[in-house]
Amino acid sequence: MSHDLKPSNTELVVLKVLWKQGALPMRALHEACFAQLNWSLSSSRTTVQRMVDKGLLAMERKDGVAHYIPAVEKTRTLANLTRDFLSRVMELDRPVSMSTFTGSQLLDDDELERVRKLLEEDSEP
């Protein structure tokens, strides 16, 4: 799977739920995402299957029940999305400042350090 795989906005909602909560069965994942996506269970199933096919999610069985887990690393994915946004949308051609992540509720201190290292590695010539 490519490290440059960038999830869509909808896929990012699903990933963020799984990064926070860990492996979830389909119904629990749907319920956790429903407030943001306002979708039917069928639409959630379709999206999750596409994410599995793309390599964003993996499925594992626990006690015979399918549970979904992220197949992409949170810190690398967020670093790639941030770099892409700043470059493609904002047309900034310089290293990403860590102040961009200040106050993030999605990353703890260890994850912020990992993002910093990823961004430094990726900006080296």
Tab-separated table of C-alpha atoms in Angstrom:
chain	number	residue	atom	x	y	z
A	1	MET	CA	0.000	0.000	0.000
A	2	SER	CA	1.238	3.455	-0.852
A	3	HIS	CA	2.194	5.818	1.964
A	4	ASP	CA	0.697	8.573	-0.186
A	5	LEU	CA	-2.842	7.182	-0.043
A	6	LYS	CA	-5.083	10.090	0.914
A	7	PRO	CA	-8.530	9.320	2.304
A	8	SER	CA	-11.545	11.349	1.213
A	9	ASN	CA	-13.360	13.502	3.765
A	10	THR	CA	-15.879	10.708	4.389
A	11	GLU	CA	-13.155	8.097	4.722
A	12	LEU	CA	-11.344	10.360	7.163
A	13	VAL	CA	-14.450	10.431	9.416
A	14	VAL	CA	-14.370	6.612	9.543
A	15	LEU	CA	-10.616	6.484	10.160
A	16	LYS	CA	-10.788	9.046	12.963
A	17	VAL	CA	-13.475	7.011	14.746
A	18	LEU	CA	-11.365	3.858	14.481
A	19	TRP	CA	-8.154	5.633	15.515
A	20	LYS	CA	-9.942	6.830	18.659
A	21	GLN	CA	-12.017	3.773	19.517
A	22	GLY	CA	-10.060	0.855	18.072
A	23	ALA	CA	-11.526	-2.106	16.191
A	24	LEU	CA	-15.298	-1.952	15.772
A	25	PRO	CA	-17.946	-4.181	14.201
A	26	MET	CA	-19.911	-2.659	11.319
A	27	ARG	CA	-23.004	-1.585	13.279
A	28	ALA	CA	-20.975	0.126	16.035
A	29	LEU	CA	-18.801	1.838	13.427
A	30	HIS	CA	-21.904	3.027	11.572
A	31	GLU	CA	-23.450	4.371	14.783
A	32	ALA	CA	-20.218	6.158	15.725
A	33	CYS	CA	-20.083	7.854	12.306
A	34	PHE	CA	-23.810	8.431	11.789
A	35	ALA	CA	-24.013	11.864	13.444
A	36	GLN	CA	-21.379	13.202	11.045
A	37	LEU	CA	-22.384	11.304	7.913
A	38	ASN	CA	-26.146	10.853	8.338
A	39	TRP	CA	-26.073	7.718	6.201
A	40	SER	CA	-27.966	4.460	6.066
A	41	LEU	CA	-26.268	1.308	7.322
A	42	SER	CA	-26.132	0.137	3.704
A	43	SER	CA	-24.173	3.249	2.651
A	44	SER	CA	-21.799	2.768	5.569
A	45	ARG	CA	-21.225	-0.867	4.568
A	46	THR	CA	-20.458	0.182	0.986
A	47	THR	CA	-18.003	2.861	2.123
A	48	VAL	CA	-16.247	0.520	4.555
A	49	GLN	CA	-15.903	-2.178	1.865
A	50	ARG	CA	-14.404	0.373	-0.541
A	51	MET	CA	-11.979	1.433	2.187
A	52	VAL	CA	-10.942	-2.205	2.683
A	53	ASP	CA	-10.479	-2.568	-1.084
A	54	LYS	CA	-8.338	0.613	-1.200
A	55	GLY	CA	-6.165	-0.536	1.706
A	56	LEU	CA	-7.362	2.092	4.188
A	57	LEU	CA	-9.052	-0.466	6.473
A	58	ALA	CA	-8.524	-4.101	7.347
A	59	MET	CA	-11.068	-6.586	8.615
A	60	GLU	CA	-10.371	-9.052	11.397
A	61	ARG	CA	-12.663	-11.585	13.014
A	62	LYS	CA	-13.248	-11.534	16.756
A	63	ASP	CA	-15.488	-14.286	18.088
A	64	GLY	CA	-16.813	-14.789	14.562
A	65	VAL	CA	-17.768	-11.125	14.097
A	66	ALA	CA	-16.045	-8.907	11.532
A	67	HIS	CA	-14.311	-5.913	13.121
A	68	TYR	CA	-12.720	-3.102	11.139
A	69	ILE	CA	-9.377	-1.518	11.959
A	70	PRO	CA	-7.299	1.187	10.274
A	71	ALA	CA	-4.742	-0.188	7.824
A	72	VAL	CA	-3.008	3.195	7.623
A	73	GLU	CA	-0.977	4.861	10.333
A	74	LYS	CA	-2.665	7.909	11.857
A	75	THR	CA	0.423	10.109	12.090
A	76	ARG	CA	1.641	9.409	8.541
A	77	THR	CA	-1.842	9.887	7.107
A	78	LEU	CA	-2.345	13.216	8.904
A	79	ALA	CA	1.126	14.434	7.927
A	80	ASN	CA	0.442	13.550	4.272
A	81	LEU	CA	-2.979	15.222	4.308
A	82	THR	CA	-1.567	18.368	5.903
A	83	ARG	CA	1.329	18.565	3.461
A	84	ASP	CA	-1.040	17.975	0.526
A	85	PHE	CA	-3.479	20.665	1.688
A	86	LEU	CA	-0.782	23.266	2.271
A	87	SER	CA	0.869	22.524	-1.069
A	88	ARG	CA	-2.111	21.889	-3.356
A	89	VAL	CA	-4.728	24.187	-1.845
A	90	MET	CA	-2.682	26.929	-0.199
A	91	GLU	CA	0.189	26.766	-2.745
A	92	LEU	CA	2.804	26.872	0.006
A	93	ASP	CA	6.149	25.443	-1.015
A	94	ARG	CA	7.939	25.165	2.319
A	95	PRO	CA	8.141	22.695	5.188
A	96	VAL	CA	5.034	22.291	7.316
A	97	SER	CA	5.246	24.162	10.622
A	98	MET	CA	4.417	22.170	13.740
A	99	SER	CA	2.327	25.126	14.910
A	100	THR	CA	-0.206	23.822	12.374
A	101	PHE	CA	-0.941	21.002	14.832
A	102	THR	CA	-1.079	23.100	18.021
A	103	GLY	CA	-4.214	22.316	19.995
A	104	SER	CA	-5.099	19.213	17.985
A	105	GLN	CA	-7.539	16.975	19.817
A	106	LEU	CA	-6.638	14.132	17.477
A	107	LEU	CA	-2.946	13.775	18.388
A	108	ASP	CA	-1.320	13.138	21.754
A	109	ASP	CA	2.215	14.320	22.556
A	110	ASP	CA	3.891	11.127	21.297
A	111	GLU	CA	1.926	11.292	18.047
A	112	LEU	CA	2.824	14.969	17.595
A	113	GLU	CA	6.488	14.031	17.925
A	114	ARG	CA	6.015	11.272	15.321
A	115	VAL	CA	4.375	13.768	12.924
A	116	ARG	CA	7.269	16.181	13.474
A	117	LYS	CA	9.784	13.465	12.581
A	118	LEU	CA	7.800	12.423	9.497
A	119	LEU	CA	7.601	15.976	8.246
A	120	GLU	CA	11.327	16.510	8.849
A	121	GLU	CA	12.208	13.265	7.038
A	122	ASP	CA	10.002	14.129	4.098
A	123	SER	CA	11.426	17.663	3.765
A	124	GLU	CA	15.064	16.538	3.708
A	125	PRO	CA	16.706	16.747	0.239
